[in-house]
């Protein structure tokens, strides 16, 4: 074995600023641009609707005011630079605006109606009926807002709280136990269904928990504000930051599989692809449904040759529609091994693309590497093996640019296996490192998995909901799923 350290690549922000830390880049250069144009740094007003009880509409407005004023630095990992606030004096170059015409109140008698329903499925359906009506009312206002805040009070949350579990998350079923999902009529997660309702009416949504409004959640005021700010900016068609060094003619694809609960067939699955261009633009494609039954020899879903060819052609068509050419190289990521029939199907693509790196990435939680000193292994540490196409990569660890390790446990690496392609394994790992830094839903330096797979997993969980069948054409932009 050999150990290497891969150099970090800076991200690109407004005014040509490059930085490792997203916060420093935003503070110095502002966001990359409202539409991905670093030179177009006009101030942006994000119009926001609110669905909540009357007291919680007031709390949401107060919450926005506090964030807009900003917060001083604190001693937490992501709080040491403070939060600059919002408005024309802020380097973030946007503000949040709520008008009464975009407010929809959840009324006391509506809560009593939900409370008086004893059947849990009818109670749940009534809640979504009320929320859907209010979303519809807001989007019919001319002009509609860019996005809608949805906040449930404690009384509503308690009506759906699972026995013995204190959480603001409303979960109706366990997706790992299909019987419980069918008992809940295919509804699994309140958050996911709200995203589906938003897509149905072409509006982005943002859930706010009661503990978020009072800054009593798991993160401090500064970190909470940063996370919300970059997420809302992206939802409103902005680009907070982008890659600074990616090849122009490469297409990066994450493929995941999900159990399709819109179908009664027990073994029905679907595939989906998260497609990234070199700019950071990303798109969602849903593959064909297929039957698969887990066995001892075959624990993970995979595509047959025909389904693989169909999915890759959808990806190639999308790329061509955006670039007016086919990619010269594709990188396809999965969290399971590539089967021969998948490989053959992907190579049958209509663009006749032969330079395809098919990469399996597995989180190896039991693998540990230790080093001398107070901090763990550095992010970017790569451990090569005797197999030229296989290595271990630390995407999470000590961060030299921040001079800290933002975790609580000893980090573990990702196992990277290259099934096809001619790219050097170091190049493959450098691309993975960069792709762990494009989560616009928070301000953290990185996440463990590349966004090609992390986003694909989250989108798959939303599309697995039965109600996703209510959408004739799913949205291809990740903004709707965050």
Coordinates of C-alpha atoms in Angstrom, one line a residue:
X1 CA 0.0 0.0 0.0
X2 CA 1.0 3.6 -0.6
X3 CA -0.4 6.7 1.0
X4 CA -0.8 10.0 -0.9
X5 CA -2.3 13.3 -0.1
X6 CA -4.4 15.0 -2.8
X7 CA -4.3 18.8 -3.0
X8 CA -7.6 20.6 -2.4
X9 CA -9.2 22.7 -5.2
X10 CA -10.6 26.1 -4.4
X11 CA -14.2 27.0 -5.1
X12 CA -15.2 30.0 -7.3
X13 CA -17.4 32.9 -6.1
X14 CA -18.5 36.3 -7.3
X15 CA -16.0 38.8 -8.7
X16 CA -13.6 36.0 -9.6
X17 CA -12.8 35.3 -5.9
X18 CA -11.5 31.8 -5.2
X19 CA -11.5 30.2 -1.7
X20 CA -11.4 26.9 0.1
X21 CA -13.9 27.9 2.8
X22 CA -17.4 28.7 1.3
X23 CA -18.0 31.3 4.0
X24 CA -14.8 33.2 3.2
X25 CA -15.5 33.1 -0.5
X26 CA -19.0 34.5 0.1
X27 CA -17.8 37.2 2.5
X28 CA -15.1 38.4 0.1
X29 CA -16.7 37.9 -3.3
X30 CA -20.4 37.3 -2.8
X31 CA -22.3 34.5 -4.4
X32 CA -21.2 33.3 -7.9
X33 CA -24.3 34.9 -9.4
X34 CA -28.1 34.9 -9.5
X35 CA -28.1 32.7 -12.6
X36 CA -24.6 31.3 -12.6
X37 CA -23.0 34.5 -13.9
X38 CA -20.1 35.7 -11.8
X39 CA -20.1 39.2 -13.3
X40 CA -23.9 39.7 -12.8
X41 CA -23.9 40.7 -9.1
X42 CA -27.2 42.6 -8.9
X43 CA -29.0 42.7 -5.6
X44 CA -31.7 40.0 -5.4
X45 CA -35.0 40.1 -3.4
X46 CA -36.3 36.6 -2.7
X47 CA -40.1 36.8 -2.2
X48 CA -41.4 34.3 0.3
X49 CA -44.8 32.9 1.2
X50 CA -45.7 31.5 4.6
X51 CA -48.1 28.7 5.6
X52 CA -48.5 28.5 9.3
X53 CA -50.8 29.3 12.2
X54 CA -51.1 33.1 12.9
X55 CA -48.6 33.0 15.8
X56 CA -46.2 31.0 13.7
X57 CA -46.4 33.4 10.8
X58 CA -45.4 36.1 13.3
X59 CA -42.5 33.9 14.5
X60 CA -41.4 33.2 11.0
X61 CA -41.3 37.0 10.2
X62 CA -39.3 37.6 13.5
X63 CA -36.9 34.7 12.5
X64 CA -36.3 36.3 9.1
X65 CA -35.7 39.7 10.8
X66 CA -33.1 38.2 13.2
X67 CA -31.2 36.5 10.4
X68 CA -31.3 39.7 8.4
X69 CA -29.5 41.6 11.2
X70 CA -26.8 39.0 11.3
X71 CA -24.9 37.4 14.3
X72 CA -21.5 37.9 15.9
X73 CA -18.9 35.2 15.7
X74 CA -18.9 32.4 18.3
X75 CA -16.7 29.5 19.2
X76 CA -18.4 26.7 17.1
X77 CA -16.7 25.2 14.0
X78 CA -18.8 27.1 11.5
X79 CA -19.6 30.1 13.8
X80 CA -16.1 31.6 14.1
X81 CA -16.7 34.1 11.2
X82 CA -20.1 35.2 12.3
X83 CA -23.0 35.7 9.9
X84 CA -23.2 39.0 7.9
X85 CA -26.9 39.2 7.7
X86 CA -29.0 39.9 4.7
X87 CA -29.9 43.1 2.8
X88 CA -28.2 45.6 0.6
X89 CA -25.2 46.0 3.0
X90 CA -24.6 42.3 3.1
X91 CA -22.0 40.6 0.9
X92 CA -24.6 37.9 0.2
X93 CA -26.5 40.4 -2.0
X94 CA -30.0 39.3 -1.3
X95 CA -32.9 39.8 1.2
X96 CA -36.0 37.9 2.1
X97 CA -39.4 39.6 1.6
X98 CA -42.7 38.4 3.0
X99 CA -46.0 40.1 2.1
X100 CA -49.4 39.4 3.5
X101 CA -50.7 38.5 0.1
X102 CA -48.4 35.4 0.2
X103 CA -49.5 34.3 3.7
X104 CA -51.9 31.5 4.3
X105 CA -53.1 30.8 7.8
X106 CA -53.7 27.4 9.3
X107 CA -56.8 28.1 11.2
X108 CA -57.8 26.7 14.7
X109 CA -60.9 25.0 13.3
X110 CA -58.7 23.2 10.7
X111 CA -56.4 21.9 13.5
X112 CA -59.5 20.7 15.4
X113 CA -60.8 19.0 12.3
X114 CA -57.5 17.1 12.0
X115 CA -57.5 16.3 15.8
X116 CA -61.0 14.9 15.7
X117 CA -60.2 12.3 13.0
X118 CA -59.3 9.0 14.7
X119 CA -58.2 7.1 11.7
X120 CA -54.5 7.9 11.2
X121 CA -54.6 7.7 7.4
X122 CA -57.6 10.0 7.2
X123 CA -56.0 12.4 9.7
X124 CA -52.8 12.5 7.6
X125 CA -54.7 12.9 4.3
X126 CA -56.7 15.8 5.8
X127 CA -53.4 17.6 6.8
X128 CA -52.1 17.3 3.3
X129 CA -55.4 18.4 1.8
X130 CA -55.2 21.6 3.9
X131 CA -51.6 22.3 3.0
X132 CA -52.1 21.6 -0.7
X133 CA -55.0 24.0 -0.8
X134 CA -52.9 26.7 0.9
X135 CA -50.0 26.2 -1.5
X136 CA -52.5 26.4 -4.4
X137 CA -53.9 29.7 -3.0
X138 CA -50.4 31.2 -2.7
X139 CA -49.2 30.3 -6.2
X140 CA -52.4 31.8 -7.7
X141 CA -51.4 35.2 -6.4
X142 CA -50.0 37.5 -9.1
X143 CA -47.1 37.6 -8.9
X144 CA -46.4 34.4 -6.8
X145 CA -43.4 34.2 -4.5
X146 CA -40.2 32.4 -5.3
X147 CA -40.7 29.9 -2.5
X148 CA -43.0 29.1 0.5
X149 CA -42.0 28.6 4.1
X150 CA -44.1 25.9 5.8
X151 CA -44.1 25.7 9.6
X152 CA -46.2 23.4 11.7
X153 CA -46.7 24.2 15.4
X154 CA -46.2 21.8 18.2
X155 CA -49.9 20.9 18.5
X156 CA -50.0 19.6 14.9
X157 CA -46.6 17.8 15.2
X158 CA -47.8 16.1 18.4
X159 CA -50.8 14.7 16.5
X160 CA -48.4 12.7 14.3
X161 CA -45.6 12.0 16.8
X162 CA -44.6 8.4 17.1
X163 CA -44.9 6.9 20.6
X164 CA -41.7 7.2 22.7
X165 CA -40.0 9.4 20.1
X166 CA -39.5 13.1 20.6
X167 CA -38.7 14.7 17.2
X168 CA -40.1 17.5 15.1
X169 CA -39.8 15.2 12.0
X170 CA -43.1 13.6 11.0
X171 CA -42.6 10.1 9.7
X172 CA -45.5 7.9 8.7
X173 CA -43.8 4.6 7.9
X174 CA -40.4 2.9 7.8
X175 CA -39.4 2.5 4.1
X176 CA -37.3 -0.6 5.1
X177 CA -40.5 -2.4 6.1
X178 CA -42.9 -2.4 3.1
X179 CA -45.9 -3.6 5.2
X180 CA -45.7 -0.4 7.3
X181 CA -45.6 1.7 4.1
X182 CA -48.6 0.0 2.7
X183 CA -50.4 0.5 6.0
X184 CA -49.8 4.2 5.6
X185 CA -51.1 4.1 2.0
X186 CA -47.6 4.7 0.5
X187 CA -46.9 7.8 2.5
X188 CA -43.5 7.7 4.3
X189 CA -42.1 11.2 5.2
X190 CA -43.9 14.5 5.7
X191 CA -40.9 16.4 4.3
X192 CA -40.8 14.4 1.1
X193 CA -44.5 14.8 0.5
X194 CA -44.3 18.6 1.0
X195 CA -41.6 18.6 -1.7
X196 CA -44.0 16.6 -4.0
X197 CA -46.8 19.1 -3.4
X198 CA -44.4 22.0 -4.2
X199 CA -43.4 20.4 -7.5
X200 CA -47.1 19.8 -8.4
X201 CA -47.6 23.6 -8.3
X202 CA -44.2 24.6 -9.5
X203 CA -43.1 26.2 -6.3
X204 CA -40.0 25.6 -4.1
X205 CA -40.7 24.9 -0.4
X206 CA -38.8 25.3 2.8
X207 CA -39.8 23.6 6.0
X208 CA -39.1 25.4 9.3
X209 CA -39.3 23.5 12.5
X210 CA -40.4 25.2 15.8
X211 CA -36.9 24.6 17.2
X212 CA -35.3 26.3 14.1
X213 CA -37.4 29.4 14.6
X214 CA -36.1 29.7 18.2
X215 CA -32.5 28.6 17.3
X216 CA -32.9 25.7 19.7
X217 CA -32.0 23.0 17.1
X218 CA -28.8 21.0 16.8
X219 CA -26.8 23.9 15.4
X220 CA -26.0 27.4 16.7
X221 CA -27.5 30.7 15.4
X222 CA -24.6 31.5 13.0
X223 CA -24.5 28.0 11.4
X224 CA -28.2 27.8 11.1
X225 CA -28.3 31.2 9.4
X226 CA -25.5 30.3 6.9
X227 CA -27.2 27.0 6.0
X228 CA -30.5 28.6 5.4
X229 CA -29.1 31.5 3.4
X230 CA -27.2 29.5 0.9
X231 CA -30.1 27.0 0.6
X232 CA -32.6 29.7 -0.1
X233 CA -30.4 31.5 -2.5
X234 CA -30.0 28.4 -4.5
X235 CA -33.7 27.6 -4.4
X236 CA -34.4 31.1 -5.8
X237 CA -32.3 30.2 -8.9
X238 CA -29.0 31.6 -7.6
X239 CA -25.6 29.8 -7.6
X240 CA -23.7 30.3 -4.3
X241 CA -20.4 28.9 -5.7
X242 CA -19.2 26.6 -8.4
X243 CA -16.2 24.4 -9.4
X244 CA -13.1 26.3 -10.4
X245 CA -11.3 23.4 -12.2
X246 CA -13.5 20.8 -14.0
X247 CA -13.2 19.7 -17.6
X248 CA -15.7 21.3 -20.0
X249 CA -16.7 18.2 -21.9
X250 CA -17.2 15.7 -19.0
X251 CA -20.5 14.5 -17.7
X252 CA -20.7 13.3 -14.1
X253 CA -23.6 10.9 -13.2
X254 CA -24.8 9.4 -10.0
X255 CA -27.1 6.4 -10.3
X256 CA -29.3 5.1 -7.4
X257 CA -32.2 2.8 -7.0
X258 CA -35.3 3.1 -4.9
X259 CA -38.2 0.9 -3.9
X260 CA -41.2 2.2 -5.9
X261 CA -44.1 2.4 -3.4
X262 CA -46.4 3.8 -6.0
X263 CA -46.8 0.3 -7.3
X264 CA -48.4 -2.6 -5.4
X265 CA -45.9 -5.1 -6.8
X266 CA -43.6 -5.9 -3.9
X267 CA -40.5 -6.1 -6.0
X268 CA -41.0 -3.1 -8.2
X269 CA -38.0 -0.7 -8.2
X270 CA -37.0 2.4 -10.2
X271 CA -33.7 3.9 -11.1
X272 CA -32.8 7.6 -11.2
X273 CA -29.8 9.6 -12.3
X274 CA -28.3 12.8 -11.0
X275 CA -26.5 14.5 -13.9
X276 CA -23.8 17.1 -13.3
X277 CA -22.1 19.3 -15.9
X278 CA -18.7 21.0 -15.4
X279 CA -20.5 24.2 -14.3
X280 CA -22.1 22.5 -11.4
X281 CA -25.5 22.6 -13.1
X282 CA -27.3 19.4 -12.2
X283 CA -30.4 17.6 -13.4
X284 CA -32.6 14.7 -12.3
X285 CA -33.7 11.9 -14.6
X286 CA -36.0 9.1 -13.7
X287 CA -35.3 5.7 -15.2
X288 CA -37.6 2.9 -16.1
X289 CA -39.3 0.7 -13.5
X290 CA -38.0 -2.8 -13.1
X291 CA -38.6 -5.9 -11.0
X292 CA -35.9 -7.0 -8.6
X293 CA -35.9 -9.4 -5.6
X294 CA -33.1 -9.4 -3.1
X295 CA -31.3 -12.8 -2.7
X296 CA -28.2 -13.9 -0.8
X297 CA -26.1 -13.7 -4.0
X298 CA -27.7 -10.5 -5.3
X299 CA -28.2 -8.0 -2.5
X300 CA -28.3 -4.8 -4.5
X301 CA -30.5 -3.8 -7.4
X302 CA -29.0 -3.5 -10.8
X303 CA -30.1 -2.8 -14.3
X304 CA -30.3 -5.3 -17.2
X305 CA -28.7 -4.3 -20.5
X306 CA -31.8 -2.8 -22.0
X307 CA -32.7 -0.7 -18.9
X308 CA -29.1 0.5 -18.7
X309 CA -29.1 1.5 -22.3
X310 CA -32.4 3.3 -21.9
X311 CA -31.1 5.3 -18.9
X312 CA -27.8 6.2 -20.4
X313 CA -29.6 7.5 -23.6
X314 CA -31.8 9.7 -21.4
X315 CA -28.7 11.2 -19.9
X316 CA -26.9 11.6 -23.3
X317 CA -30.1 13.3 -24.7
X318 CA -30.2 15.7 -21.7
X319 CA -26.5 16.6 -22.1
X320 CA -27.0 17.2 -25.8
X321 CA -30.0 19.5 -25.2
X322 CA -27.9 21.6 -22.8
X323 CA -24.5 21.6 -24.7
X324 CA -25.5 20.9 -28.3
X325 CA -22.9 18.1 -28.4
X326 CA -22.2 14.8 -26.7
X327 CA -19.7 14.6 -23.8
X328 CA -16.2 13.3 -24.7
X329 CA -16.1 11.5 -21.3
X330 CA -18.6 10.2 -18.8
X331 CA -18.1 9.3 -15.1
X332 CA -20.8 7.1 -13.7
X333 CA -21.0 6.5 -9.9
X334 CA -22.9 3.9 -8.0
X335 CA -22.8 2.6 -4.4
X336 CA -22.8 -1.0 -5.6
X337 CA -20.8 -3.0 -8.1
X338 CA -21.3 -2.7 -11.8
X339 CA -22.7 -5.9 -13.4
X340 CA -21.6 -7.0 -16.9
X341 CA -25.1 -6.3 -18.3
X342 CA -25.0 -2.8 -17.0
X343 CA -21.6 -2.1 -18.4
X344 CA -22.7 -3.4 -21.8
X345 CA -25.8 -1.3 -21.7
X346 CA -24.0 1.9 -20.8
X347 CA -21.5 1.4 -23.7
X348 CA -24.4 1.1 -26.1
X349 CA -25.2 4.8 -25.7
X350 CA -26.4 6.7 -28.7
X351 CA -23.6 9.2 -28.5
X352 CA -21.1 6.3 -29.0
X353 CA -19.1 7.5 -26.0
X354 CA -16.4 5.0 -25.2
X355 CA -14.5 6.9 -22.5
X356 CA -16.6 6.0 -19.6
X357 CA -15.3 5.6 -16.0
X358 CA -17.7 3.4 -14.0
X359 CA -16.9 4.0 -10.4
X360 CA -18.3 2.2 -7.3
X361 CA -18.0 4.1 -4.0
X362 CA -18.7 2.3 -0.7
X363 CA -18.5 3.9 2.8
X364 CA -16.1 1.6 4.7
X365 CA -17.1 2.5 8.3
X366 CA -14.9 -0.2 9.9
X367 CA -11.7 0.9 8.2
X368 CA -9.5 3.2 10.3
X369 CA -6.2 4.9 9.7
X370 CA -4.5 6.8 12.6
X371 CA -1.7 9.3 12.6
X372 CA 0.4 11.0 15.3
X373 CA -0.9 14.2 16.8
X374 CA -4.1 15.6 18.1
X375 CA -6.0 15.4 14.8
X376 CA -7.2 12.6 12.6
X377 CA -6.2 11.8 9.0
X378 CA -6.3 14.7 6.6
X379 CA -9.1 15.0 4.1
X380 CA -7.7 14.1 0.7
X381 CA -5.6 11.2 2.1
X382 CA -5.6 8.4 -0.5
X383 CA -4.4 4.8 0.2
X384 CA -3.6 3.0 -3.0
X385 CA -3.7 -0.8 -3.1
X386 CA -1.9 -3.4 -5.2
X387 CA -5.0 -3.4 -7.4
X388 CA -4.4 -0.4 -9.7
X389 CA -8.1 0.3 -10.0
X390 CA -9.0 0.3 -6.3
X391 CA -8.1 2.6 -3.4
X392 CA -9.4 4.1 -0.2
X393 CA -10.1 7.9 0.0
X394 CA -10.7 10.1 3.0
X395 CA -13.2 12.7 2.0
X396 CA -13.7 13.6 5.6
X397 CA -11.0 14.4 8.1
X398 CA -8.7 17.1 9.3
X399 CA -9.2 20.3 7.2
X400 CA -5.9 22.2 6.8
X401 CA -7.6 25.3 5.3
X402 CA -9.8 25.5 8.5
X403 CA -7.1 24.1 10.8
X404 CA -9.7 21.8 12.5
X405 CA -11.6 18.6 12.2
X406 CA -15.4 19.3 12.3
X407 CA -16.3 15.8 13.5
X408 CA -16.8 13.9 16.7
X409 CA -15.6 10.4 15.7
X410 CA -12.6 9.0 14.1
X411 CA -13.2 9.4 10.3
X412 CA -13.4 6.4 8.0
X413 CA -12.7 6.4 4.2
X414 CA -14.6 5.6 1.1
X415 CA -13.6 2.6 -1.0
X416 CA -13.3 3.5 -4.6
X417 CA -13.3 0.9 -7.3
X418 CA -13.0 1.6 -11.0
X419 CA -14.7 -1.0 -13.2
X420 CA -14.1 0.6 -16.6
X421 CA -12.3 3.6 -18.0
X422 CA -8.7 4.8 -18.6
X423 CA -8.5 7.7 -16.1
X424 CA -5.8 7.5 -13.5
X425 CA -7.2 6.5 -10.1
X426 CA -5.8 9.7 -8.6
X427 CA -7.8 11.8 -11.1
X428 CA -10.9 9.8 -10.2
X429 CA -10.3 10.6 -6.5
X430 CA -9.6 14.3 -7.1
X431 CA -13.0 14.6 -8.9
X432 CA -14.7 12.8 -6.0
X433 CA -13.1 15.3 -3.6
X434 CA -14.4 18.2 -5.6
X435 CA -17.9 16.7 -5.9
X436 CA -18.2 16.4 -2.1
X437 CA -18.1 20.3 -1.9
X438 CA -21.2 21.2 -4.0
X439 CA -24.0 20.7 -1.4
X440 CA -25.8 24.1 -1.6
X441 CA -28.1 23.1 1.3
X442 CA -25.5 24.0 3.9
X443 CA -22.3 25.9 4.5
X444 CA -20.2 23.0 5.6
X445 CA -16.7 22.6 4.0
X446 CA -17.7 19.2 2.6
X447 CA -19.8 16.1 3.0
X448 CA -18.6 12.6 2.9
X449 CA -20.2 11.3 -0.3
X450 CA -20.0 13.1 -3.6
X451 CA -23.1 15.1 -4.5
X452 CA -23.7 12.8 -7.5
X453 CA -24.6 10.0 -5.0
X454 CA -25.8 12.0 -2.0
X455 CA -28.3 14.0 -4.1
X456 CA -29.4 10.9 -5.9
X457 CA -30.2 9.1 -2.7
X458 CA -32.3 12.1 -1.4
X459 CA -34.2 12.4 -4.6
X460 CA -34.8 8.7 -4.7
X461 CA -36.4 8.8 -1.3
X462 CA -38.8 11.6 -2.5
X463 CA -39.7 9.8 -5.7
X464 CA -40.4 6.6 -3.8
X465 CA -43.4 8.2 -2.2
X466 CA -46.7 7.1 -3.6
X467 CA -47.8 10.7 -4.2
X468 CA -45.0 11.3 -6.6
X469 CA -47.2 9.6 -9.2
X470 CA -49.4 12.7 -9.0
X471 CA -46.7 14.6 -10.8
X472 CA -47.0 14.2 -14.6
X473 CA -43.5 15.4 -15.2
X474 CA -41.0 15.4 -12.3
X475 CA -38.9 18.5 -11.9
X476 CA -35.4 18.0 -13.2
X477 CA -33.8 20.7 -10.9
X478 CA -32.6 19.7 -7.5
X479 CA -34.0 23.0 -6.1
X480 CA -37.4 21.4 -5.8
X481 CA -36.1 18.5 -3.7
X482 CA -34.1 20.4 -1.1

